[in-house]
Amino acid sequence: MTLGASARDKLFVAALLTPCLLFVVVFAYYPIAYSFYLSLHKIVLSLPALGQPFVGLENYRTLLRDGVALRSLTNTALFAFFSVGLEILFGLLIALVIHRRFKGRGIVRAAVLVPWAIPTVVTSQMWRFIFNDKYGLLNFALHGADVGSYTAWLADPGFAFGAIVVADVWKASAFAGLLILAGLQGIPEELYEAARIDGANAWQRFRRVTLPLLKPAILVALLFRTMDAFRVFDLVFVMTQGGPADATNVLQFYGYKKIFAEGLMGYGSTISVLVFVVTFAVAMMYIRVVGTRLFGREA
């Protein structure tokens, strides 16, 4: 039997898509489904004799009564709010600067990307040294050789939380800047020329031309950075270990401690499922609510 041209095209498309779909199913959907399966069981790694009894939604009821988990959820939301807001602001400033033509722009663009290129674990260790209470750069800049006046920044709940926000903003602003820069480069120069002819000053050109046309790029940056912020782990693990007094404990780190430190595989998986649900809900909110406002009904 000879296949028609249309059938051959569909077969070719299926042959190309099948490996990708298998990859997504094995490495994305299966772990999610297995985590949900584990969250419905009571599994204590240090007590294998207990087996894996099915407990239904008991782990979720425990999660709702867990004060540390609820505080971790609050910390995660606050971290996402402050860090993503500052990253979008600094990313916009970075994009506006490196979009302009000036001598040495290539070097500046490369320098801006350095924080993003550094692995998060290395970034975390660097900022841990900067905030160190005995030999930290911040204390030295403020007090010089007067070691007795040094402050234990990471031992103070407020400063510790601010420290992980600062570290994340320092690293991720360049990524937001790159996404916004791509949007800037797509704005036709003729629009600015027309605005100049109409007598618009620099601020009016930014507010009436640049900012409205940048909204799609800003939305993409907002979406990616918010999803990353809700999954923050490395910064907390290296810099504060969730302390002091759970002031920097976030959901991802709390789930890690439950699984690997306390051996509560079922309950830790419940926390992981919560992280997934929150991240998914936030992404859908951006796409449906914010996206609709930007692109209209077709978004």
PDB file of C-alpha atoms in Angstrom, residues 3-237:
ATOM      1  CA  LEU A   3       0.813   6.288   1.419  1.00  0.00           C
ATOM      2  CA  GLY A   4      -0.413   9.630   0.136  1.00  0.00           C
ATOM      3  CA  ALA A   5       1.548  12.858   0.567  1.00  0.00           C
ATOM      4  CA  SER A   6      -0.637  13.995   3.461  1.00  0.00           C
ATOM      5  CA  ALA A   7      -0.237  10.687   5.292  1.00  0.00           C
ATOM      6  CA  ARG A   8       3.540  10.762   4.777  1.00  0.00           C
ATOM      7  CA  ASP A   9       3.655  14.292   6.210  1.00  0.00           C
ATOM      8  CA  LYS A  10       1.684  13.227   9.279  1.00  0.00           C
ATOM      9  CA  LEU A  11       3.922  10.186   9.717  1.00  0.00           C
ATOM     10  CA  PHE A  12       7.012  12.377   9.444  1.00  0.00           C
ATOM     11  CA  VAL A  13       5.638  14.821  12.021  1.00  0.00           C
ATOM     12  CA  ALA A  14       4.763  11.958  14.371  1.00  0.00           C
ATOM     13  CA  ALA A  15       8.268  10.510  14.001  1.00  0.00           C
ATOM     14  CA  LEU A  16       9.770  13.867  14.983  1.00  0.00           C
ATOM     15  CA  LEU A  17       7.413  14.516  17.908  1.00  0.00           C
ATOM     16  CA  THR A  18       7.393  11.056  19.476  1.00  0.00           C
ATOM     17  CA  PRO A  19      10.933  11.192  20.977  1.00  0.00           C
ATOM     18  CA  CYS A  20      10.209  14.657  22.415  1.00  0.00           C
ATOM     19  CA  LEU A  21       6.922  13.527  23.923  1.00  0.00           C
ATOM     20  CA  LEU A  22       8.552  10.430  25.403  1.00  0.00           C
ATOM     21  CA  PHE A  23      11.281  12.603  26.925  1.00  0.00           C
ATOM     22  CA  VAL A  24       8.701  14.944  28.485  1.00  0.00           C
ATOM     23  CA  VAL A  25       6.625  12.040  29.819  1.00  0.00           C
ATOM     24  CA  VAL A  26       9.609  10.218  31.351  1.00  0.00           C
ATOM     25  CA  PHE A  27      11.446  13.210  32.824  1.00  0.00           C
ATOM     26  CA  ALA A  28       8.572  15.618  33.594  1.00  0.00           C
ATOM     27  CA  TYR A  29       5.168  13.967  33.943  1.00  0.00           C
ATOM     28  CA  TYR A  30       6.314  10.713  35.532  1.00  0.00           C
ATOM     29  CA  PRO A  31       8.185  12.403  38.457  1.00  0.00           C
ATOM     30  CA  ILE A  32       5.151  14.608  39.093  1.00  0.00           C
ATOM     31  CA  ALA A  33       2.785  11.649  39.085  1.00  0.00           C
ATOM     32  CA  TYR A  34       5.134   9.567  41.260  1.00  0.00           C
ATOM     33  CA  SER A  35       5.480  12.412  43.792  1.00  0.00           C
ATOM     34  CA  PHE A  36       1.687  12.586  44.034  1.00  0.00           C
ATOM     35  CA  TYR A  37       1.592   8.801  44.519  1.00  0.00           C
ATOM     36  CA  LEU A  38       4.176   9.004  47.320  1.00  0.00           C
ATOM     37  CA  SER A  39       2.264  11.856  48.976  1.00  0.00           C
ATOM     38  CA  LEU A  40      -0.679   9.482  49.512  1.00  0.00           C
ATOM     39  CA  HIS A  41       1.441   7.030  51.504  1.00  0.00           C
ATOM     40  CA  LYS A  42       3.176   7.045  54.865  1.00  0.00           C
ATOM     41  CA  ILE A  43       6.826   6.284  54.134  1.00  0.00           C
ATOM     42  CA  VAL A  44       9.561   6.573  56.785  1.00  0.00           C
ATOM     43  CA  LEU A  45      12.952   5.769  55.295  1.00  0.00           C
ATOM     44  CA  SER A  46      14.487   4.895  58.676  1.00  0.00           C
ATOM     45  CA  LEU A  47      11.687   2.403  59.422  1.00  0.00           C
ATOM     46  CA  PRO A  48      11.390   0.174  56.315  1.00  0.00           C
ATOM     47  CA  ALA A  49       9.530  -2.456  58.347  1.00  0.00           C
ATOM     48  CA  LEU A  50       6.482  -0.157  58.412  1.00  0.00           C
ATOM     49  CA  GLY A  51       6.139  -0.582  54.675  1.00  0.00           C
ATOM     50  CA  GLN A  52       4.308   2.032  52.613  1.00  0.00           C
ATOM     51  CA  PRO A  53       0.712   2.091  53.959  1.00  0.00           C
ATOM     52  CA  PHE A  54      -1.817   4.088  51.966  1.00  0.00           C
ATOM     53  CA  VAL A  55      -3.044   7.041  54.080  1.00  0.00           C
ATOM     54  CA  GLY A  56      -5.067   8.954  51.502  1.00  0.00           C
ATOM     55  CA  LEU A  57      -5.054  12.710  52.148  1.00  0.00           C
ATOM     56  CA  GLU A  58      -3.692  12.435  55.698  1.00  0.00           C
ATOM     57  CA  ASN A  59      -0.346  13.987  54.673  1.00  0.00           C
ATOM     58  CA  TYR A  60      -2.210  16.963  53.187  1.00  0.00           C
ATOM     59  CA  ARG A  61      -4.240  17.409  56.394  1.00  0.00           C
ATOM     60  CA  THR A  62      -0.992  17.326  58.354  1.00  0.00           C
ATOM     61  CA  LEU A  63       0.475  19.920  56.005  1.00  0.00           C
ATOM     62  CA  LEU A  64      -2.414  22.313  56.674  1.00  0.00           C
ATOM     63  CA  ARG A  65      -1.734  22.013  60.437  1.00  0.00           C
ATOM     64  CA  ASP A  66       2.048  22.360  60.097  1.00  0.00           C
ATOM     65  CA  GLY A  67       3.019  25.857  61.269  1.00  0.00           C
ATOM     66  CA  VAL A  68       6.538  25.603  59.842  1.00  0.00           C
ATOM     67  CA  ALA A  69       5.182  24.609  56.419  1.00  0.00           C
ATOM     68  CA  LEU A  70       2.741  27.521  56.400  1.00  0.00           C
ATOM     69  CA  ARG A  71       5.524  29.910  57.382  1.00  0.00           C
ATOM     70  CA  SER A  72       7.705  28.444  54.643  1.00  0.00           C
ATOM     71  CA  LEU A  73       4.900  29.089  52.156  1.00  0.00           C
ATOM     72  CA  THR A  74       4.683  32.698  53.358  1.00  0.00           C
ATOM     73  CA  ASN A  75       8.467  33.100  53.101  1.00  0.00           C
ATOM     74  CA  THR A  76       8.399  31.670  49.579  1.00  0.00           C
ATOM     75  CA  ALA A  77       5.668  34.082  48.487  1.00  0.00           C
ATOM     76  CA  LEU A  78       7.473  37.076  50.045  1.00  0.00           C
ATOM     77  CA  PHE A  79      10.758  36.020  48.469  1.00  0.00           C
ATOM     78  CA  ALA A  80       9.093  35.761  45.046  1.00  0.00           C
ATOM     79  CA  PHE A  81       7.375  39.140  45.468  1.00  0.00           C
ATOM     80  CA  PHE A  82      10.450  41.125  46.472  1.00  0.00           C
ATOM     81  CA  SER A  83      13.091  39.355  44.386  1.00  0.00           C
ATOM     82  CA  VAL A  84      11.081  39.216  41.138  1.00  0.00           C
ATOM     83  CA  GLY A  85       9.923  42.835  41.511  1.00  0.00           C
ATOM     84  CA  LEU A  86      13.486  44.081  41.944  1.00  0.00           C
ATOM     85  CA  GLU A  87      14.804  41.826  39.162  1.00  0.00           C
ATOM     86  CA  ILE A  88      12.279  43.170  36.661  1.00  0.00           C
ATOM     87  CA  LEU A  89      13.105  46.760  37.693  1.00  0.00           C
ATOM     88  CA  PHE A  90      16.889  46.279  37.450  1.00  0.00           C
ATOM     89  CA  GLY A  91      16.483  44.135  34.334  1.00  0.00           C
ATOM     90  CA  LEU A  92      14.605  46.981  32.649  1.00  0.00           C
ATOM     91  CA  LEU A  93      17.363  49.447  33.612  1.00  0.00           C
ATOM     92  CA  ILE A  94      20.056  47.058  32.353  1.00  0.00           C
ATOM     93  CA  ALA A  95      18.224  46.521  29.053  1.00  0.00           C
ATOM     94  CA  LEU A  96      17.765  50.264  28.500  1.00  0.00           C
ATOM     95  CA  VAL A  97      21.479  50.899  29.125  1.00  0.00           C
ATOM     96  CA  ILE A  98      22.960  48.129  27.000  1.00  0.00           C
ATOM     97  CA  HIS A  99      20.468  48.847  24.188  1.00  0.00           C
ATOM     98  CA  ARG A 100      22.016  52.269  23.629  1.00  0.00           C
ATOM     99  CA  ARG A 101      25.005  52.679  21.337  1.00  0.00           C
ATOM    100  CA  PHE A 102      28.170  53.736  23.154  1.00  0.00           C
ATOM    101  CA  LYS A 103      31.845  52.937  23.104  1.00  0.00           C
ATOM    102  CA  GLY A 104      32.609  49.695  24.921  1.00  0.00           C
ATOM    103  CA  ARG A 105      29.020  48.434  24.783  1.00  0.00           C
ATOM    104  CA  GLY A 106      30.197  44.893  23.997  1.00  0.00           C
ATOM    105  CA  ILE A 107      32.343  44.783  27.133  1.00  0.00           C
ATOM    106  CA  VAL A 108      29.482  46.134  29.254  1.00  0.00           C
ATOM    107  CA  ARG A 109      27.086  43.528  27.838  1.00  0.00           C
ATOM    108  CA  ALA A 110      29.538  40.729  28.633  1.00  0.00           C
ATOM    109  CA  ALA A 111      30.122  42.092  32.149  1.00  0.00           C
ATOM    110  CA  VAL A 112      26.376  42.267  32.830  1.00  0.00           C
ATOM    111  CA  LEU A 113      26.010  38.582  31.960  1.00  0.00           C
ATOM    112  CA  VAL A 114      28.712  37.411  34.371  1.00  0.00           C
ATOM    113  CA  PRO A 115      26.417  37.047  37.432  1.00  0.00           C
ATOM    114  CA  TRP A 116      23.967  34.940  35.414  1.00  0.00           C
ATOM    115  CA  ALA A 117      26.771  32.708  34.129  1.00  0.00           C
ATOM    116  CA  ILE A 118      28.041  31.897  37.640  1.00  0.00           C
ATOM    117  CA  PRO A 119      26.459  28.724  39.110  1.00  0.00           C
ATOM    118  CA  THR A 120      23.932  29.451  41.850  1.00  0.00           C
ATOM    119  CA  VAL A 121      25.875  27.435  44.421  1.00  0.00           C
ATOM    120  CA  VAL A 122      28.981  29.540  43.777  1.00  0.00           C
ATOM    121  CA  THR A 123      26.912  32.719  43.972  1.00  0.00           C
ATOM    122  CA  SER A 124      25.437  31.583  47.274  1.00  0.00           C
ATOM    123  CA  GLN A 125      28.864  30.833  48.729  1.00  0.00           C
ATOM    124  CA  MET A 126      30.178  34.220  47.577  1.00  0.00           C
ATOM    125  CA  TRP A 127      27.340  36.115  49.268  1.00  0.00           C
ATOM    126  CA  ARG A 128      27.736  33.972  52.374  1.00  0.00           C
ATOM    127  CA  PHE A 129      31.319  35.187  52.600  1.00  0.00           C
ATOM    128  CA  ILE A 130      30.254  38.791  51.970  1.00  0.00           C
ATOM    129  CA  PHE A 131      27.772  38.654  54.880  1.00  0.00           C
ATOM    130  CA  ASN A 132      30.113  36.687  57.174  1.00  0.00           C
ATOM    131  CA  ASP A 133      30.206  38.040  60.738  1.00  0.00           C
ATOM    132  CA  LYS A 134      33.977  37.557  61.187  1.00  0.00           C
ATOM    133  CA  TYR A 135      35.652  38.357  57.876  1.00  0.00           C
ATOM    134  CA  GLY A 136      32.802  39.449  55.612  1.00  0.00           C
ATOM    135  CA  LEU A 137      33.304  42.165  53.029  1.00  0.00           C
ATOM    136  CA  LEU A 138      30.180  44.060  54.128  1.00  0.00           C
ATOM    137  CA  ASN A 139      31.355  44.295  57.744  1.00  0.00           C
ATOM    138  CA  PHE A 140      34.830  45.356  56.592  1.00  0.00           C
ATOM    139  CA  ALA A 141      33.343  48.080  54.364  1.00  0.00           C
ATOM    140  CA  LEU A 142      31.228  49.399  57.267  1.00  0.00           C
ATOM    141  CA  HIS A 143      33.611  48.995  60.220  1.00  0.00           C
ATOM    142  CA  GLY A 144      37.078  48.459  58.772  1.00  0.00           C
ATOM    143  CA  ALA A 145      39.417  46.632  61.158  1.00  0.00           C
ATOM    144  CA  ASP A 146      37.109  47.171  64.167  1.00  0.00           C
ATOM    145  CA  VAL A 147      36.155  43.500  64.406  1.00  0.00           C
ATOM    146  CA  GLY A 148      34.259  44.046  67.661  1.00  0.00           C
ATOM    147  CA  SER A 149      31.641  46.085  65.788  1.00  0.00           C
ATOM    148  CA  TYR A 150      30.990  43.431  63.153  1.00  0.00           C
ATOM    149  CA  THR A 151      27.365  42.340  62.729  1.00  0.00           C
ATOM    150  CA  ALA A 152      26.152  38.754  62.296  1.00  0.00           C
ATOM    151  CA  TRP A 153      23.929  39.573  59.335  1.00  0.00           C
ATOM    152  CA  LEU A 154      22.846  36.004  58.638  1.00  0.00           C
ATOM    153  CA  ALA A 155      21.936  35.433  62.295  1.00  0.00           C
ATOM    154  CA  ASP A 156      19.324  38.207  62.233  1.00  0.00           C
ATOM    155  CA  PRO A 157      15.942  37.061  60.800  1.00  0.00           C
ATOM    156  CA  GLY A 158      15.256  40.281  58.901  1.00  0.00           C
ATOM    157  CA  PHE A 159      18.756  40.725  57.489  1.00  0.00           C
ATOM    158  CA  ALA A 160      19.043  37.017  56.621  1.00  0.00           C
ATOM    159  CA  PHE A 161      15.874  37.150  54.544  1.00  0.00           C
ATOM    160  CA  GLY A 162      17.080  40.362  52.880  1.00  0.00           C
ATOM    161  CA  ALA A 163      20.444  38.711  52.176  1.00  0.00           C
ATOM    162  CA  ILE A 164      18.966  35.889  50.100  1.00  0.00           C
ATOM    163  CA  VAL A 165      16.811  38.409  48.217  1.00  0.00           C
ATOM    164  CA  VAL A 166      19.897  40.527  47.449  1.00  0.00           C
ATOM    165  CA  ALA A 167      21.843  37.473  46.266  1.00  0.00           C
ATOM    166  CA  ASP A 168      19.018  36.366  43.975  1.00  0.00           C
ATOM    167  CA  VAL A 169      18.518  39.860  42.553  1.00  0.00           C
ATOM    168  CA  TRP A 170      22.267  40.198  41.900  1.00  0.00           C
ATOM    169  CA  LYS A 171      22.306  36.935  39.969  1.00  0.00           C
ATOM    170  CA  ALA A 172      19.003  36.962  38.060  1.00  0.00           C
ATOM    171  CA  SER A 173      18.580  40.628  37.039  1.00  0.00           C
ATOM    172  CA  ALA A 174      20.818  40.023  34.027  1.00  0.00           C
ATOM    173  CA  PHE A 175      18.503  37.242  32.803  1.00  0.00           C
ATOM    174  CA  ALA A 176      15.478  39.524  33.057  1.00  0.00           C
ATOM    175  CA  GLY A 177      17.511  42.216  31.313  1.00  0.00           C
ATOM    176  CA  LEU A 178      18.295  39.898  28.396  1.00  0.00           C
ATOM    177  CA  LEU A 179      14.634  39.032  27.870  1.00  0.00           C
ATOM    178  CA  ILE A 180      13.618  42.684  27.995  1.00  0.00           C
ATOM    179  CA  LEU A 181      16.501  43.621  25.668  1.00  0.00           C
ATOM    180  CA  ALA A 182      15.107  41.193  23.073  1.00  0.00           C
ATOM    181  CA  GLY A 183      11.807  43.062  23.296  1.00  0.00           C
ATOM    182  CA  LEU A 184      13.558  46.430  22.970  1.00  0.00           C
ATOM    183  CA  GLN A 185      15.339  45.369  19.807  1.00  0.00           C
ATOM    184  CA  GLY A 186      12.006  44.476  18.231  1.00  0.00           C
ATOM    185  CA  ILE A 187      10.632  48.030  18.514  1.00  0.00           C
ATOM    186  CA  PRO A 188      10.878  49.804  15.114  1.00  0.00           C
ATOM    187  CA  GLU A 189      13.057  52.944  15.168  1.00  0.00           C
ATOM    188  CA  GLU A 190      10.445  54.695  13.001  1.00  0.00           C
ATOM    189  CA  LEU A 191       8.103  54.896  15.996  1.00  0.00           C
ATOM    190  CA  TYR A 192      10.687  56.901  17.938  1.00  0.00           C
ATOM    191  CA  GLU A 193      11.310  59.170  14.933  1.00  0.00           C
ATOM    192  CA  ALA A 194       7.575  59.837  14.630  1.00  0.00           C
ATOM    193  CA  ALA A 195       7.364  60.575  18.369  1.00  0.00           C
ATOM    194  CA  ARG A 196      10.292  63.023  18.106  1.00  0.00           C
ATOM    195  CA  ILE A 197       8.598  64.789  15.188  1.00  0.00           C
ATOM    196  CA  ASP A 198       5.464  65.110  17.323  1.00  0.00           C
ATOM    197  CA  GLY A 199       7.560  66.800  20.021  1.00  0.00           C
ATOM    198  CA  ALA A 200       7.658  63.960  22.592  1.00  0.00           C
ATOM    199  CA  ASN A 201      10.531  64.196  25.067  1.00  0.00           C
ATOM    200  CA  ALA A 202      12.557  61.198  26.299  1.00  0.00           C
ATOM    201  CA  TRP A 203      10.205  60.377  29.186  1.00  0.00           C
ATOM    202  CA  GLN A 204       7.122  60.618  26.955  1.00  0.00           C
ATOM    203  CA  ARG A 205       8.753  58.352  24.341  1.00  0.00           C
ATOM    204  CA  PHE A 206       9.528  55.816  27.061  1.00  0.00           C
ATOM    205  CA  ARG A 207       6.033  55.936  28.570  1.00  0.00           C
ATOM    206  CA  ARG A 208       4.044  56.056  25.302  1.00  0.00           C
ATOM    207  CA  VAL A 209       6.202  53.930  22.981  1.00  0.00           C
ATOM    208  CA  THR A 210       8.781  51.813  24.803  1.00  0.00           C
ATOM    209  CA  LEU A 211       6.851  50.621  27.834  1.00  0.00           C
ATOM    210  CA  PRO A 212       3.623  49.505  26.050  1.00  0.00           C
ATOM    211  CA  LEU A 213       5.586  47.574  23.416  1.00  0.00           C
ATOM    212  CA  LEU A 214       7.812  46.025  26.075  1.00  0.00           C
ATOM    213  CA  LYS A 215       4.921  44.506  28.036  1.00  0.00           C
ATOM    214  CA  PRO A 216       5.084  41.088  26.285  1.00  0.00           C
ATOM    215  CA  ALA A 217       8.820  40.789  27.035  1.00  0.00           C
ATOM    216  CA  ILE A 218       8.263  41.922  30.623  1.00  0.00           C
ATOM    217  CA  LEU A 219       5.498  39.319  31.004  1.00  0.00           C
ATOM    218  CA  VAL A 220       7.841  36.559  29.823  1.00  0.00           C
ATOM    219  CA  ALA A 221      10.563  37.721  32.228  1.00  0.00           C
ATOM    220  CA  LEU A 222       7.986  37.934  35.020  1.00  0.00           C
ATOM    221  CA  LEU A 223       6.746  34.418  34.320  1.00  0.00           C
ATOM    222  CA  PHE A 224      10.164  32.751  34.197  1.00  0.00           C
ATOM    223  CA  ARG A 225      11.543  34.571  37.218  1.00  0.00           C
ATOM    224  CA  THR A 226       8.429  33.976  39.353  1.00  0.00           C
ATOM    225  CA  MET A 227       8.493  30.252  38.635  1.00  0.00           C
ATOM    226  CA  ASP A 228      12.188  30.132  39.537  1.00  0.00           C
ATOM    227  CA  ALA A 229      11.605  32.172  42.700  1.00  0.00           C
ATOM    228  CA  PHE A 230       8.937  29.747  43.945  1.00  0.00           C
ATOM    229  CA  ARG A 231      11.428  26.900  43.459  1.00  0.00           C
ATOM    230  CA  VAL A 232      14.358  28.613  45.198  1.00  0.00           C
ATOM    231  CA  PHE A 233      16.592  26.140  47.021  1.00  0.00           C
ATOM    232  CA  ASP A 234      20.345  26.639  46.448  1.00  0.00           C
ATOM    233  CA  LEU A 235      20.566  30.107  48.008  1.00  0.00           C
ATOM    234  CA  VAL A 236      18.817  29.026  51.199  1.00  0.00           C
ATOM    235  CA  PHE A 237      20.702  25.733  51.428  1.00  0.00           C
TER     236      PHE A 237
END
